[in-house]
Amino acid sequence: MAIATVNPSTGKTEMVIEAHTPAQVQERIGEAAAAAKALCRTTYAQRAGWMRAAADLLDDESANLGRLITVEMGKPLAQAIAEVAKSARAMRFYADNAESFLADVPLEDPAEVGASRAWTRYEPLGVVLAVMPWNYPLWQVIRFAAPALMAGNAGLLKHASNVPQAAIFLDTLFERAGFPKGSFRTLLIGGAEVGAVIADPRVKAVTLTGSEPAGRSVAAIAGDHIKKTVLELGGSDPFIVLPSADIQQAAATAVRARINNNGQSCIAGKRFIVHAEVYDAFAAEFARRMSELRVGDPLLPGTEVGPLATESGRRELIELVEDAQAKGATILAGGTVPDGDGWFYPPTVIADLPCDARLVQEEAFGPVACLYRAHDNEHALRLANQTTFGLSSAVWTNDPQEQDYFIAHLEAGAVFVNGMTVSYQELPFGGIKRSGFGRELAAVGQREFCNLKTVWAV
Ligand code: NAP
């Protein structure tokens, strides 16, 4: 894939970027390795100062950065600016908390293990490679970089090929804020070049956020070289609505859960599983709200849904909807590709999906919602757990026993009750099954790329 900014609203190529040569890649890995040595000798206070300065840069440059994100991947401008603010908050969060998250933990009774002192400490691993997607071009990278750098690691970024300007911005951000040269470096390379970087002995670990095939490939190479991996892959999250829920509120939230980021979010509600008693009421309200959304130029205020980020992404979505239609599904809203430039796709609601429709198992990465009618709670749970994914989930009910039942039995990395899944810096984030392994965010996300060293001493 060419490394280029192609405006998804127009289909016009705005900028083509030269990929780094193998020699440039080597030089950048070398800079990161040198920075990692320097960083592990710095104090938390020093790193926190630089991290806060980097957050200030994001705040100062938020308007331009937001526009850049929207032009590269098409999300509505207000959402792009909110992404910048969220990233800055996470940087300050790790600046404030890294030292306590990574503090030594003494064993209460060292005599039990024959020691006079015993404790665990967290140490940085060195250079960590991040392979990142385009859907949150800033947030996905910062939620890796802020904890990793605050722990004393250095970062290398292989960003998605369609967001090179975001990648270039990130290349200099941390150095501009005061971090040692090379603490964070972007590699402008394609997916095929990633294996050699993982294999490089100077690179100690890798994290990937993206699709299942990319995750499989990266994890296989990392496994071959016995290197730590975190995988944040796809999702097809269930959003379950039961009779005791506030149906109006559930439908309004379901729309936001599905169309945020133009429907291109791993933790979007994608499968709406509704109890038969309230199915018709929910379906009518949900379809009405979805069809009333304002689709258009993401730079214009008031636009709620912009284009899909790539032409190939829209083609895949069209194929999934056509497959469902051909197999007998019913379209309750949207479903027709508009004429004109750009990769727009209307908010779409599909019901009556037969078991063999691809949408039953595959992720719809765009504003397409699948509706399922559940006969009872057990059926709702079976439908929710029937995919190979296990990222997050939502359940709407005011019955405490039903809440406990779904919290206990949903196969997912998270359950949100009477709400929609959102990533919070304070809460661990990640999936099970084919949604990946490992966690990001909170304290546990920062510890993923540390050596937990046990110390025993007499
Ligand atoms: P993608 O095609 O897998 O790309 C993600 C990153 O991996 C890009 O940098 C891409 O580079 C690179 N890549 C692709 N194939 C590779 C390979 N064989 N070896 C090494 N690197 C490779 O995914 P996407 O289409 O950008 O993103 C959408 C997917 O990401 C969805 O499935 C979504 O659910 C998932 N996602 C998950 C989370 C989460 O936290 N769980 C968050 C956001 C998105 P190129 O661009 O150069 O191909």
PDB file of N, CA and C and ligand atoms in Angstrom, residues 1-3 130-136 140 143 158-163 189-195 198 208-218 221 231-236 264-267 270 310 316 363 365 389 391 429-431 435-436 440, ligand 1:
ATOM      1  N   MET A   1       0.842  -1.193   0.000  1.00  0.00           N
ATOM      2  CA  MET A   1       0.000   0.000   0.000  1.00  0.00           C
ATOM      3  C   MET A   1       0.880   1.246   0.000  1.00  0.00           C
ATOM      4  N   ALA A   2       0.541   2.242  -0.857  1.00  0.00           N
ATOM      5  CA  ALA A   2       1.333   3.475  -0.866  1.00  0.00           C
ATOM      6  C   ALA A   2       1.155   4.193   0.468  1.00  0.00           C
ATOM      7  N   ILE A   3       2.200   4.876   0.910  1.00  0.00           N
ATOM      8  CA  ILE A   3       2.088   5.664   2.135  1.00  0.00           C
ATOM      9  C   ILE A   3       1.626   7.049   1.691  1.00  0.00           C
ATOM     10  N   ALA A 130       5.274  -0.395  18.175  1.00  0.00           N
ATOM     11  CA  ALA A 130       3.804  -0.333  18.129  1.00  0.00           C
ATOM     12  C   ALA A 130       3.361  -0.302  16.669  1.00  0.00           C
ATOM     13  N   VAL A 131       2.522  -1.251  16.289  1.00  0.00           N
ATOM     14  CA  VAL A 131       1.927  -1.270  14.942  1.00  0.00           C
ATOM     15  C   VAL A 131       0.487  -0.815  15.116  1.00  0.00           C
ATOM     16  N   MET A 132       0.128   0.290  14.496  1.00  0.00           N
ATOM     17  CA  MET A 132      -1.124   0.952  14.873  1.00  0.00           C
ATOM     18  C   MET A 132      -2.067   1.182  13.682  1.00  0.00           C
ATOM     19  N   PRO A 133      -3.373   1.287  13.974  1.00  0.00           N
ATOM     20  CA  PRO A 133      -4.365   1.480  12.907  1.00  0.00           C
ATOM     21  C   PRO A 133      -4.708   2.960  12.705  1.00  0.00           C
ATOM     22  N   TRP A 134      -5.492   3.217  11.682  1.00  0.00           N
ATOM     23  CA  TRP A 134      -5.800   4.593  11.288  1.00  0.00           C
ATOM     24  C   TRP A 134      -7.043   5.142  11.983  1.00  0.00           C
ATOM     25  N   ASN A 135      -7.831   4.295  12.680  1.00  0.00           N
ATOM     26  CA  ASN A 135      -9.168   4.781  13.075  1.00  0.00           C
ATOM     27  C   ASN A 135      -9.128   5.829  14.183  1.00  0.00           C
ATOM     28  N   TYR A 136      -8.155   5.730  15.091  1.00  0.00           N
ATOM     29  CA  TYR A 136      -7.895   6.815  16.053  1.00  0.00           C
ATOM     30  C   TYR A 136      -6.407   7.122  15.908  1.00  0.00           C
ATOM     31  N   GLN A 140      -4.842   6.003  19.587  1.00  0.00           N
ATOM     32  CA  GLN A 140      -4.298   4.645  19.649  1.00  0.00           C
ATOM     33  C   GLN A 140      -2.801   4.673  19.943  1.00  0.00           C
ATOM     34  N   ARG A 143      -2.063   6.093  23.678  1.00  0.00           N
ATOM     35  CA  ARG A 143      -2.373   5.202  24.795  1.00  0.00           C
ATOM     36  C   ARG A 143      -1.345   4.093  24.936  1.00  0.00           C
ATOM     37  N   LYS A 158       5.037   1.954  13.803  1.00  0.00           N
ATOM     38  CA  LYS A 158       4.687   1.696  12.408  1.00  0.00           C
ATOM     39  C   LYS A 158       3.192   2.010  12.337  1.00  0.00           C
ATOM     40  N   HIS A 159       2.883   3.167  11.763  1.00  0.00           N
ATOM     41  CA  HIS A 159       1.485   3.591  11.701  1.00  0.00           C
ATOM     42  C   HIS A 159       0.857   3.063  10.406  1.00  0.00           C
ATOM     43  N   ALA A 160      -0.490   3.116  10.361  1.00  0.00           N
ATOM     44  CA  ALA A 160      -1.188   2.697   9.143  1.00  0.00           C
ATOM     45  C   ALA A 160      -0.759   3.597   7.977  1.00  0.00           C
ATOM     46  N   SER A 161      -0.680   3.009   6.789  1.00  0.00           N
ATOM     47  CA  SER A 161      -0.116   3.724   5.631  1.00  0.00           C
ATOM     48  C   SER A 161      -0.981   4.895   5.175  1.00  0.00           C
ATOM     49  N   ASN A 162      -2.256   4.928   5.577  1.00  0.00           N
ATOM     50  CA  ASN A 162      -3.129   6.017   5.129  1.00  0.00           C
ATOM     51  C   ASN A 162      -3.165   7.211   6.090  1.00  0.00           C
ATOM     52  N   VAL A 163      -2.351   7.180   7.154  1.00  0.00           N
ATOM     53  CA  VAL A 163      -2.313   8.350   8.046  1.00  0.00           C
ATOM     54  C   VAL A 163      -0.869   8.833   8.260  1.00  0.00           C
ATOM     55  N   ILE A 189       7.115   2.574   6.927  1.00  0.00           N
ATOM     56  CA  ILE A 189       7.322   1.295   6.231  1.00  0.00           C
ATOM     57  C   ILE A 189       5.973   0.620   6.002  1.00  0.00           C
ATOM     58  N   GLY A 190       5.945  -0.372   5.143  1.00  0.00           N
ATOM     59  CA  GLY A 190       4.733  -1.158   4.917  1.00  0.00           C
ATOM     60  C   GLY A 190       4.676  -2.342   5.876  1.00  0.00           C
ATOM     61  N   GLY A 191       3.532  -3.025   5.874  1.00  0.00           N
ATOM     62  CA  GLY A 191       3.353  -4.179   6.758  1.00  0.00           C
ATOM     63  C   GLY A 191       4.399  -5.262   6.510  1.00  0.00           C
ATOM     64  N   ALA A 192       4.839  -5.391   5.248  1.00  0.00           N
ATOM     65  CA  ALA A 192       5.790  -6.454   4.902  1.00  0.00           C
ATOM     66  C   ALA A 192       7.154  -6.240   5.562  1.00  0.00           C
ATOM     67  N   GLU A 193       7.442  -4.990   5.931  1.00  0.00           N
ATOM     68  CA  GLU A 193       8.758  -4.702   6.535  1.00  0.00           C
ATOM     69  C   GLU A 193       8.766  -4.860   8.063  1.00  0.00           C
ATOM     70  N   VAL A 194       7.578  -5.083   8.629  1.00  0.00           N
ATOM     71  CA  VAL A 194       7.473  -5.107  10.097  1.00  0.00           C
ATOM     72  C   VAL A 194       8.235  -6.296  10.698  1.00  0.00           C
ATOM     73  N   GLY A 195       8.194  -7.440  10.006  1.00  0.00           N
ATOM     74  CA  GLY A 195       8.835  -8.653  10.535  1.00  0.00           C
ATOM     75  C   GLY A 195      10.301  -8.430  10.857  1.00  0.00           C
ATOM     76  N   ILE A 198      10.665  -6.507  14.081  1.00  0.00           N
ATOM     77  CA  ILE A 198      10.406  -7.332  15.277  1.00  0.00           C
ATOM     78  C   ILE A 198      11.620  -8.229  15.560  1.00  0.00           C
ATOM     79  N   LEU A 208       0.306  -4.601  18.797  1.00  0.00           N
ATOM     80  CA  LEU A 208      -0.403  -4.313  17.541  1.00  0.00           C
ATOM     81  C   LEU A 208      -1.876  -4.068  17.827  1.00  0.00           C
ATOM     82  N   THR A 209      -2.405  -3.019  17.259  1.00  0.00           N
ATOM     83  CA  THR A 209      -3.844  -2.793  17.240  1.00  0.00           C
ATOM     84  C   THR A 209      -4.265  -2.823  15.785  1.00  0.00           C
ATOM     85  N   GLY A 210      -5.184  -3.711  15.459  1.00  0.00           N
ATOM     86  CA  GLY A 210      -5.589  -3.809  14.061  1.00  0.00           C
ATOM     87  C   GLY A 210      -6.386  -5.067  13.823  1.00  0.00           C
ATOM     88  N   SER A 211      -6.283  -5.570  12.604  1.00  0.00           N
ATOM     89  CA  SER A 211      -7.137  -6.692  12.203  1.00  0.00           C
ATOM     90  C   SER A 211      -6.529  -8.032  12.642  1.00  0.00           C
ATOM     91  N   GLU A 212      -7.358  -9.058  12.537  1.00  0.00           N
ATOM     92  CA  GLU A 212      -6.922 -10.401  12.918  1.00  0.00           C
ATOM     93  C   GLU A 212      -5.739 -10.892  12.063  1.00  0.00           C
ATOM     94  N   PRO A 213      -5.791 -10.739  10.721  1.00  0.00           N
ATOM     95  CA  PRO A 213      -4.646 -11.238   9.934  1.00  0.00           C
ATOM     96  C   PRO A 213      -3.338 -10.550  10.309  1.00  0.00           C
ATOM     97  N   ALA A 214      -3.402  -9.228  10.539  1.00  0.00           N
ATOM     98  CA  ALA A 214      -2.174  -8.510  10.916  1.00  0.00           C
ATOM     99  C   ALA A 214      -1.687  -9.003  12.273  1.00  0.00           C
ATOM    100  N   GLY A 215      -2.622  -9.207  13.196  1.00  0.00           N
ATOM    101  CA  GLY A 215      -2.262  -9.686  14.541  1.00  0.00           C
ATOM    102  C   GLY A 215      -1.619 -11.052  14.489  1.00  0.00           C
ATOM    103  N   ARG A 216      -2.208 -11.924  13.666  1.00  0.00           N
ATOM    104  CA  ARG A 216      -1.678 -13.290  13.574  1.00  0.00           C
ATOM    105  C   ARG A 216      -0.238 -13.255  13.067  1.00  0.00           C
ATOM    106  N   SER A 217      -0.010 -12.434  12.036  1.00  0.00           N
ATOM    107  CA  SER A 217       1.313 -12.372  11.432  1.00  0.00           C
ATOM    108  C   SER A 217       2.348 -11.812  12.416  1.00  0.00           C
ATOM    109  N   VAL A 218       1.991 -10.714  13.089  1.00  0.00           N
ATOM    110  CA  VAL A 218       2.930 -10.086  14.026  1.00  0.00           C
ATOM    111  C   VAL A 218       3.208 -11.013  15.214  1.00  0.00           C
ATOM    112  N   ILE A 221       5.586 -13.890  14.247  1.00  0.00           N
ATOM    113  CA  ILE A 221       7.002 -13.481  14.140  1.00  0.00           C
ATOM    114  C   ILE A 221       7.573 -13.216  15.532  1.00  0.00           C
ATOM    115  N   LEU A 231      -1.922  -7.826  21.755  1.00  0.00           N
ATOM    116  CA  LEU A 231      -2.742  -7.719  20.538  1.00  0.00           C
ATOM    117  C   LEU A 231      -4.106  -7.138  20.878  1.00  0.00           C
ATOM    118  N   GLU A 232      -4.462  -6.054  20.221  1.00  0.00           N
ATOM    119  CA  GLU A 232      -5.805  -5.458  20.333  1.00  0.00           C
ATOM    120  C   GLU A 232      -6.431  -5.579  18.952  1.00  0.00           C
ATOM    121  N   LEU A 233      -7.298  -6.564  18.783  1.00  0.00           N
ATOM    122  CA  LEU A 233      -7.787  -6.848  17.427  1.00  0.00           C
ATOM    123  C   LEU A 233      -9.249  -6.435  17.273  1.00  0.00           C
ATOM    124  N   GLY A 234      -9.943  -7.074  16.367  1.00  0.00           N
ATOM    125  CA  GLY A 234     -11.297  -6.639  16.040  1.00  0.00           C
ATOM    126  C   GLY A 234     -12.320  -7.009  17.097  1.00  0.00           C
ATOM    127  N   GLY A 235     -13.535  -6.537  16.857  1.00  0.00           N
ATOM    128  CA  GLY A 235     -14.622  -6.865  17.760  1.00  0.00           C
ATOM    129  C   GLY A 235     -15.943  -6.805  17.017  1.00  0.00           C
ATOM    130  N   SER A 236     -16.925  -7.517  17.537  1.00  0.00           N
ATOM    131  CA  SER A 236     -18.288  -7.389  17.022  1.00  0.00           C
ATOM    132  C   SER A 236     -19.194  -7.372  18.247  1.00  0.00           C
ATOM    133  N   GLN A 264     -16.412   3.157  12.674  1.00  0.00           N
ATOM    134  CA  GLN A 264     -15.152   2.415  12.531  1.00  0.00           C
ATOM    135  C   GLN A 264     -14.398   2.359  13.862  1.00  0.00           C
ATOM    136  N   SER A 265     -15.033   1.747  14.830  1.00  0.00           N
ATOM    137  CA  SER A 265     -14.400   1.608  16.129  1.00  0.00           C
ATOM    138  C   SER A 265     -14.467   0.134  16.522  1.00  0.00           C
ATOM    139  N   CYS A 266     -13.366  -0.357  17.090  1.00  0.00           N
ATOM    140  CA  CYS A 266     -13.357  -1.771  17.483  1.00  0.00           C
ATOM    141  C   CYS A 266     -14.408  -2.040  18.548  1.00  0.00           C
ATOM    142  N   ILE A 267     -14.637  -1.061  19.445  1.00  0.00           N
ATOM    143  CA  ILE A 267     -15.570  -1.284  20.565  1.00  0.00           C
ATOM    144  C   ILE A 267     -16.961  -0.733  20.274  1.00  0.00           C
ATOM    145  N   LYS A 270     -22.097  -3.457  17.647  1.00  0.00           N
ATOM    146  CA  LYS A 270     -22.297  -3.837  16.238  1.00  0.00           C
ATOM    147  C   LYS A 270     -23.496  -4.764  16.082  1.00  0.00           C
ATOM    148  N   THR A 310     -11.327   4.397   3.909  1.00  0.00           N
ATOM    149  CA  THR A 310     -10.654   3.904   2.706  1.00  0.00           C
ATOM    150  C   THR A 310     -11.677   3.311   1.731  1.00  0.00           C
ATOM    151  N   GLU A 316     -15.555  -3.581   1.290  1.00  0.00           N
ATOM    152  CA  GLU A 316     -15.800  -4.743   2.178  1.00  0.00           C
ATOM    153  C   GLU A 316     -17.160  -4.632   2.859  1.00  0.00           C
ATOM    154  N   GLU A 363     -16.896  -8.778  11.366  1.00  0.00           N
ATOM    155  CA  GLU A 363     -17.011  -7.425  11.905  1.00  0.00           C
ATOM    156  C   GLU A 363     -17.436  -6.451  10.803  1.00  0.00           C
ATOM    157  N   PHE A 365     -17.116  -2.962   9.795  1.00  0.00           N
ATOM    158  CA  PHE A 365     -16.302  -1.798  10.181  1.00  0.00           C
ATOM    159  C   PHE A 365     -16.806  -0.559   9.445  1.00  0.00           C
ATOM    160  N   PHE A 389     -15.225 -13.231  18.367  1.00  0.00           N
ATOM    161  CA  PHE A 389     -14.640 -12.069  19.049  1.00  0.00           C
ATOM    162  C   PHE A 389     -15.020 -12.050  20.520  1.00  0.00           C
ATOM    163  N   LEU A 391     -14.343  -8.692  22.578  1.00  0.00           N
ATOM    164  CA  LEU A 391     -13.716  -7.424  22.987  1.00  0.00           C
ATOM    165  C   LEU A 391     -14.514  -6.803  24.135  1.00  0.00           C
ATOM    166  N   PHE A 429      -8.232  -2.072  29.245  1.00  0.00           N
ATOM    167  CA  PHE A 429      -8.913  -2.220  27.953  1.00  0.00           C
ATOM    168  C   PHE A 429      -8.266  -3.366  27.190  1.00  0.00           C
ATOM    169  N   GLY A 430      -9.095  -4.309  26.708  1.00  0.00           N
ATOM    170  CA  GLY A 430      -8.557  -5.377  25.883  1.00  0.00           C
ATOM    171  C   GLY A 430      -9.559  -6.506  25.783  1.00  0.00           C
ATOM    172  N   GLY A 431      -9.233  -7.504  24.969  1.00  0.00           N
ATOM    173  CA  GLY A 431     -10.224  -8.539  24.694  1.00  0.00           C
ATOM    174  C   GLY A 431      -9.754  -9.937  25.005  1.00  0.00           C
ATOM    175  N   SER A 435     -10.290 -11.448  19.785  1.00  0.00           N
ATOM    176  CA  SER A 435     -10.078  -9.996  19.906  1.00  0.00           C
ATOM    177  C   SER A 435      -8.698  -9.685  20.464  1.00  0.00           C
ATOM    178  N   GLY A 436      -7.943 -10.708  20.835  1.00  0.00           N
ATOM    179  CA  GLY A 436      -6.560 -10.472  21.221  1.00  0.00           C
ATOM    180  C   GLY A 436      -6.257 -10.844  22.652  1.00  0.00           C
ATOM    181  N   GLU A 440      -4.415  -2.755  27.632  1.00  0.00           N
ATOM    182  CA  GLU A 440      -3.891  -1.396  27.570  1.00  0.00           C
ATOM    183  C   GLU A 440      -4.562  -0.575  28.665  1.00  0.00           C
TER     184      GLU A 440
HETATM  185  P1  NAP B   1      -5.007  -3.532   9.736  1.00  0.00           P
HETATM  186  O1  NAP B   1      -5.174  -3.609   8.281  1.00  0.00           O
HETATM  187  O2  NAP B   1      -4.696  -4.767  10.481  1.00  0.00           O
HETATM  188  O3  NAP B   1      -3.866  -2.458  10.004  1.00  0.00           O
HETATM  189  C1  NAP B   1      -3.393  -2.149  11.306  1.00  0.00           C
HETATM  190  C2  NAP B   1      -1.910  -1.905  11.252  1.00  0.00           C
HETATM  191  O4  NAP B   1      -1.255  -3.151  10.958  1.00  0.00           O
HETATM  192  C3  NAP B   1      -1.483  -0.947  10.148  1.00  0.00           C
HETATM  193  O5  NAP B   1      -0.375  -0.216  10.597  1.00  0.00           O
HETATM  194  C4  NAP B   1      -1.079  -1.881   9.020  1.00  0.00           C
HETATM  195  O6  NAP B   1      -0.180  -1.314   8.109  1.00  0.00           O
HETATM  196  C5  NAP B   1      -0.432  -3.001   9.793  1.00  0.00           C
HETATM  197  N1  NAP B   1      -0.415  -4.283   9.119  1.00  0.00           N
HETATM  198  C6  NAP B   1      -1.323  -4.801   8.274  1.00  0.00           C
HETATM  199  N2  NAP B   1      -0.962  -6.050   7.904  1.00  0.00           N
HETATM  200  C7  NAP B   1       0.190  -6.319   8.533  1.00  0.00           C
HETATM  201  C8  NAP B   1       1.059  -7.439   8.565  1.00  0.00           C
HETATM  202  N3  NAP B   1       0.801  -8.558   7.889  1.00  0.00           N
HETATM  203  N4  NAP B   1       2.183  -7.378   9.318  1.00  0.00           N
HETATM  204  C9  NAP B   1       2.447  -6.276  10.031  1.00  0.00           C
HETATM  205  N5  NAP B   1       1.683  -5.170  10.046  1.00  0.00           N
HETATM  206  C10 NAP B   1       0.555  -5.201   9.316  1.00  0.00           C
HETATM  207  O7  NAP B   1      -6.275  -2.923  10.460  1.00  0.00           O
HETATM  208  P2  NAP B   1      -7.059  -1.590  10.065  1.00  0.00           P
HETATM  209  O8  NAP B   1      -7.902  -1.882   8.906  1.00  0.00           O
HETATM  210  O9  NAP B   1      -6.119  -0.447   9.976  1.00  0.00           O
HETATM  211  O10 NAP B   1      -7.914  -1.374  11.398  1.00  0.00           O
HETATM  212  C11 NAP B   1      -9.155  -1.947  11.569  1.00  0.00           C
HETATM  213  C12 NAP B   1      -9.094  -3.118  12.514  1.00  0.00           C
HETATM  214  O11 NAP B   1      -8.470  -2.738  13.741  1.00  0.00           O
HETATM  215  C13 NAP B   1     -10.487  -3.556  12.904  1.00  0.00           C
HETATM  216  O12 NAP B   1     -10.556  -4.942  12.929  1.00  0.00           O
HETATM  217  C14 NAP B   1     -10.652  -2.988  14.298  1.00  0.00           C
HETATM  218  O13 NAP B   1     -11.610  -3.640  15.072  1.00  0.00           O
HETATM  219  C15 NAP B   1      -9.270  -3.130  14.835  1.00  0.00           C
HETATM  220  N6  NAP B   1      -9.063  -2.242  15.988  1.00  0.00           N
HETATM  221  C16 NAP B   1      -8.919  -2.804  17.221  1.00  0.00           C
HETATM  222  C17 NAP B   1      -8.775  -2.003  18.329  1.00  0.00           C
HETATM  223  C18 NAP B   1      -8.621  -2.593  19.697  1.00  0.00           C
HETATM  224  O14 NAP B   1      -8.171  -1.881  20.591  1.00  0.00           O
HETATM  225  N7  NAP B   1      -8.968  -3.847  19.928  1.00  0.00           N
HETATM  226  C19 NAP B   1      -8.730  -0.611  18.184  1.00  0.00           C
HETATM  227  C20 NAP B   1      -8.882  -0.077  16.907  1.00  0.00           C
HETATM  228  C21 NAP B   1      -9.036  -0.915  15.815  1.00  0.00           C
HETATM  229  P3  NAP B   1      -0.646  -0.823   6.629  1.00  0.00           P
HETATM  230  O15 NAP B   1      -1.604   0.285   6.850  1.00  0.00           O
HETATM  231  O16 NAP B   1       0.613  -0.411   6.006  1.00  0.00           O
HETATM  232  O17 NAP B   1      -1.298  -2.024   5.995  1.00  0.00           O
END
